[in-house]
Amino acid sequence: MTTSRRKFLSAGTAAAVGAGSLGFPMVAKAQQTFNWKMTSAYPKGSPFYMDGPGSATDLAKRIEVMSGGRLKIQVYGAGELIPALEGFDAVRAGTVEMNHANSYFWTGKTFAAQYFCAVPFGLNFQGVNGWFYDGGGINLWHEVYAPFGMVAFPCGNTGVQMTGWFKKEIKSVADFKGLKMRIPGLAGKVYASLGVDVKLLPGGEIFPALERGVIDAAEFVGPFQDRRLGLQKAAKFYHTTGWHEPATVSELLINKAAWDKLPADLKAVVENAAAACNVISEGWCQKTNADAMEDLIKNQGVIAKPLPDAVVKALREATDKVLAEAIAKDPVTKKVHDSYMAYKKKFDSWSGYSESVYHNKILG
């Protein structure tokens, strides 16, 4: 062996031996496996949320496959491990590592959380993803949840939702007075300011409440999901389109202590699997909603109508007031609001040259 080759091999051996306690445990750590639990706000079998492309179950499978089996996630539907709307507290306490739901359910914890789900008259699917991935939205999400010891990522999107089901047609703002309606999030606060008696019910409780007259109106998701719950059997007026939820984001909520224990490559697996489900789920909604809407109107006697312009105007004014009051009370909400609205202003300007022109001029 030449002198230079001996020096090279000796140096390599020394480096390997020198790594000792550093090198070998790092290799072992890279092969470490994790078994996590993920709860959901929705019952097992629920399309989009629990079953099908982009669902919680699909997300868990993707993470397991992409991680080579190193991160396995057991998925629990609402009521199996914890009640439907207790995921926030369960993840915060470390009872489970993950929860799959919508951040507007946590309005009682922090008002700012709702901006990461849906904002009335806010960003659509393209816009909210731009804010999340390129406008600092996800970083703000983490900042809002930091005091609770959690992080979160978008993992699904319904696209624009429907205004909802009404036993009587909404013809004026006066029709909201005393109306009992199931509606979560910011939209619930807006409706309440116009005289609606707002109810927050899990998906599985909506139909019986509407059928029995416990509520007079209800909002859930869109044609496919709503038809599956049978809402068209309890109310016939289906108002369009979702001023309240122009793009409703599914939230993957993760305990921060558990998250910090994952090696970098598994964190990347989770983030990319969540991003994939975010896109895939919205695509699934477009197809299924188109088919379901056609069936509801043609075969089930549903009357689909947009809200009157005067009603929409009143809702917009009420939304502005609710948001103004919220940001005046809480600097965290104001920080998120300012970021969201600054991004929306740029997005709307660009959309005026692109998407809006296409829809208005090309599609007519």
Short mmCIF file of N, CA, C and O in Angstrom, two decimals, residues 75-119:
data_model
loop_
_atom_site.label_atom_id
_atom_site.label_comp_id
_atom_site.label_asym_id
_atom_site.label_seq_id
_atom_site.Cartn_x
_atom_site.Cartn_y
_atom_site.Cartn_z
N VAL A 75 -55.81 5.13 14.02
CA VAL A 75 -56.82 6.17 13.87
C VAL A 75 -58.09 5.80 14.62
O VAL A 75 -58.59 4.68 14.49
N TYR A 76 -58.62 6.76 15.37
CA TYR A 76 -59.85 6.56 16.14
C TYR A 76 -60.90 7.57 15.70
O TYR A 76 -60.63 8.77 15.67
N GLY A 77 -62.09 7.09 15.39
CA GLY A 77 -63.18 7.98 15.03
C GLY A 77 -63.76 8.65 16.27
O GLY A 77 -63.46 8.27 17.41
N ALA A 78 -64.60 9.64 16.05
CA ALA A 78 -65.23 10.36 17.16
C ALA A 78 -65.97 9.39 18.08
O ALA A 78 -66.72 8.53 17.62
N GLY A 79 -65.73 9.52 19.36
CA GLY A 79 -66.41 8.68 20.34
C GLY A 79 -65.73 7.37 20.65
O GLY A 79 -66.07 6.70 21.63
N GLU A 80 -64.75 6.97 19.85
CA GLU A 80 -64.07 5.70 20.10
C GLU A 80 -63.09 5.79 21.27
O GLU A 80 -62.99 4.88 22.08
N LEU A 81 -62.36 6.88 21.31
CA LEU A 81 -61.36 7.06 22.37
C LEU A 81 -61.70 8.29 23.22
O LEU A 81 -61.55 8.26 24.44
N ILE A 82 -62.16 9.34 22.54
CA ILE A 82 -62.57 10.57 23.21
C ILE A 82 -63.81 11.12 22.49
O ILE A 82 -64.07 10.74 21.35
N PRO A 83 -64.58 12.00 23.12
CA PRO A 83 -65.72 12.63 22.43
C PRO A 83 -65.26 13.43 21.22
O PRO A 83 -64.09 13.83 21.12
N ALA A 84 -66.18 13.71 20.32
CA ALA A 84 -65.86 14.29 19.01
C ALA A 84 -65.04 15.57 19.08
O ALA A 84 -64.09 15.74 18.32
N LEU A 85 -65.40 16.48 19.98
CA LEU A 85 -64.79 17.80 19.97
C LEU A 85 -63.82 18.02 21.13
O LEU A 85 -63.63 19.15 21.59
N GLU A 86 -63.17 16.95 21.57
CA GLU A 86 -62.20 17.07 22.66
C GLU A 86 -60.77 16.77 22.22
O GLU A 86 -59.88 16.54 23.03
N GLY A 87 -60.55 16.82 20.90
CA GLY A 87 -59.23 16.52 20.37
C GLY A 87 -58.16 17.50 20.81
O GLY A 87 -57.01 17.13 21.06
N PHE A 88 -58.53 18.76 20.89
CA PHE A 88 -57.56 19.79 21.29
C PHE A 88 -56.99 19.48 22.68
O PHE A 88 -55.77 19.46 22.88
N ASP A 89 -57.86 19.22 23.61
CA ASP A 89 -57.42 18.93 24.97
C ASP A 89 -56.66 17.62 25.06
O ASP A 89 -55.70 17.50 25.83
N ALA A 90 -57.07 16.62 24.26
CA ALA A 90 -56.39 15.32 24.29
C ALA A 90 -54.96 15.43 23.77
O ALA A 90 -54.04 14.84 24.34
N VAL A 91 -54.78 16.17 22.70
CA VAL A 91 -53.43 16.35 22.15
C VAL A 91 -52.59 17.21 23.09
O VAL A 91 -51.42 16.94 23.34
N ARG A 92 -53.19 18.25 23.62
CA ARG A 92 -52.47 19.13 24.55
C ARG A 92 -51.97 18.35 25.76
O ARG A 92 -50.84 18.55 26.22
N ALA A 93 -52.79 17.45 26.28
CA ALA A 93 -52.42 16.68 27.47
C ALA A 93 -51.48 15.52 27.15
O ALA A 93 -50.90 14.93 28.07
N GLY A 94 -51.32 15.20 25.85
CA GLY A 94 -50.48 14.08 25.48
C GLY A 94 -51.19 12.75 25.56
O GLY A 94 -50.57 11.69 25.44
N THR A 95 -52.51 12.77 25.72
CA THR A 95 -53.30 11.54 25.73
C THR A 95 -53.19 10.84 24.38
O THR A 95 -53.14 9.61 24.30
N VAL A 96 -53.19 11.64 23.33
CA VAL A 96 -52.92 11.15 21.97
C VAL A 96 -51.89 12.09 21.35
O VAL A 96 -51.74 13.24 21.78
N GLU A 97 -51.22 11.59 20.32
CA GLU A 97 -50.20 12.43 19.67
C GLU A 97 -50.79 13.33 18.60
O GLU A 97 -50.22 14.39 18.29
N MET A 98 -51.92 12.91 18.00
CA MET A 98 -52.49 13.65 16.88
C MET A 98 -54.01 13.74 16.98
O MET A 98 -54.65 12.87 17.59
N ASN A 99 -54.56 14.77 16.34
CA ASN A 99 -56.00 14.86 16.16
C ASN A 99 -56.28 15.42 14.77
O ASN A 99 -55.57 16.29 14.29
N HIS A 100 -57.33 14.89 14.14
CA HIS A 100 -57.72 15.29 12.79
C HIS A 100 -59.09 15.95 12.89
O HIS A 100 -60.07 15.29 13.23
N ALA A 101 -59.16 17.25 12.64
CA ALA A 101 -60.43 17.97 12.78
C ALA A 101 -60.36 19.29 12.02
O ALA A 101 -59.71 19.36 10.96
N ASN A 102 -60.99 20.32 12.56
CA ASN A 102 -60.97 21.66 11.98
C ASN A 102 -60.69 22.65 13.10
O ASN A 102 -61.31 22.59 14.16
N SER A 103 -59.80 23.59 12.84
CA SER A 103 -59.34 24.46 13.93
C SER A 103 -60.42 25.40 14.44
O SER A 103 -60.30 25.93 15.55
N TYR A 104 -61.50 25.62 13.66
CA TYR A 104 -62.51 26.54 14.18
C TYR A 104 -63.32 25.94 15.33
O TYR A 104 -64.10 26.64 15.98
N PHE A 105 -63.12 24.66 15.61
CA PHE A 105 -63.75 24.07 16.78
C PHE A 105 -63.12 24.58 18.08
O PHE A 105 -63.68 24.43 19.15
N TRP A 106 -61.93 25.17 17.95
CA TRP A 106 -61.19 25.57 19.15
C TRP A 106 -61.31 27.07 19.43
O TRP A 106 -60.45 27.66 20.06
N THR A 107 -62.40 27.67 18.98
CA THR A 107 -62.58 29.10 19.18
C THR A 107 -62.56 29.49 20.66
O THR A 107 -62.17 30.61 21.01
N GLY A 108 -62.97 28.57 21.53
CA GLY A 108 -62.95 28.85 22.95
C GLY A 108 -61.55 28.84 23.54
O GLY A 108 -61.34 29.35 24.65
N LYS A 109 -60.61 28.26 22.81
CA LYS A 109 -59.22 28.21 23.27
C LYS A 109 -58.45 29.44 22.80
O LYS A 109 -57.73 30.07 23.55
N THR A 110 -58.59 29.75 21.53
CA THR A 110 -57.94 30.92 20.95
C THR A 110 -58.68 31.33 19.69
O THR A 110 -58.86 30.52 18.77
N PHE A 111 -59.14 32.56 19.64
CA PHE A 111 -59.92 33.05 18.51
C PHE A 111 -59.13 32.93 17.20
O PHE A 111 -59.69 32.64 16.15
N ALA A 112 -57.82 33.13 17.28
CA ALA A 112 -56.98 33.15 16.08
C ALA A 112 -56.98 31.82 15.34
O ALA A 112 -56.70 31.77 14.13
N ALA A 113 -57.31 30.72 16.04
CA ALA A 113 -57.27 29.40 15.40
C ALA A 113 -58.18 29.32 14.19
O ALA A 113 -57.92 28.57 13.25
N GLN A 114 -59.25 30.11 14.20
CA GLN A 114 -60.24 30.01 13.13
C GLN A 114 -59.70 30.45 11.77
O GLN A 114 -60.18 30.02 10.73
N TYR A 115 -58.70 31.32 11.77
CA TYR A 115 -58.12 31.79 10.51
C TYR A 115 -57.44 30.65 9.75
O TYR A 115 -57.24 30.75 8.54
N PHE A 116 -57.10 29.58 10.45
CA PHE A 116 -56.43 28.45 9.81
C PHE A 116 -57.42 27.40 9.32
O PHE A 116 -57.01 26.34 8.85
N CYS A 117 -58.71 27.71 9.43
CA CYS A 117 -59.73 26.80 8.92
C CYS A 117 -60.53 27.47 7.81
O CYS A 117 -60.51 27.02 6.67
N ALA A 118 -61.25 28.54 8.16
CA ALA A 118 -62.06 29.24 7.16
C ALA A 118 -62.41 30.62 7.69
O ALA A 118 -62.79 30.76 8.86
N VAL A 119 -62.30 31.61 6.83
CA VAL A 119 -62.65 32.98 7.17
C VAL A 119 -63.78 33.43 6.24
O VAL A 119 -63.64 33.34 5.01
#
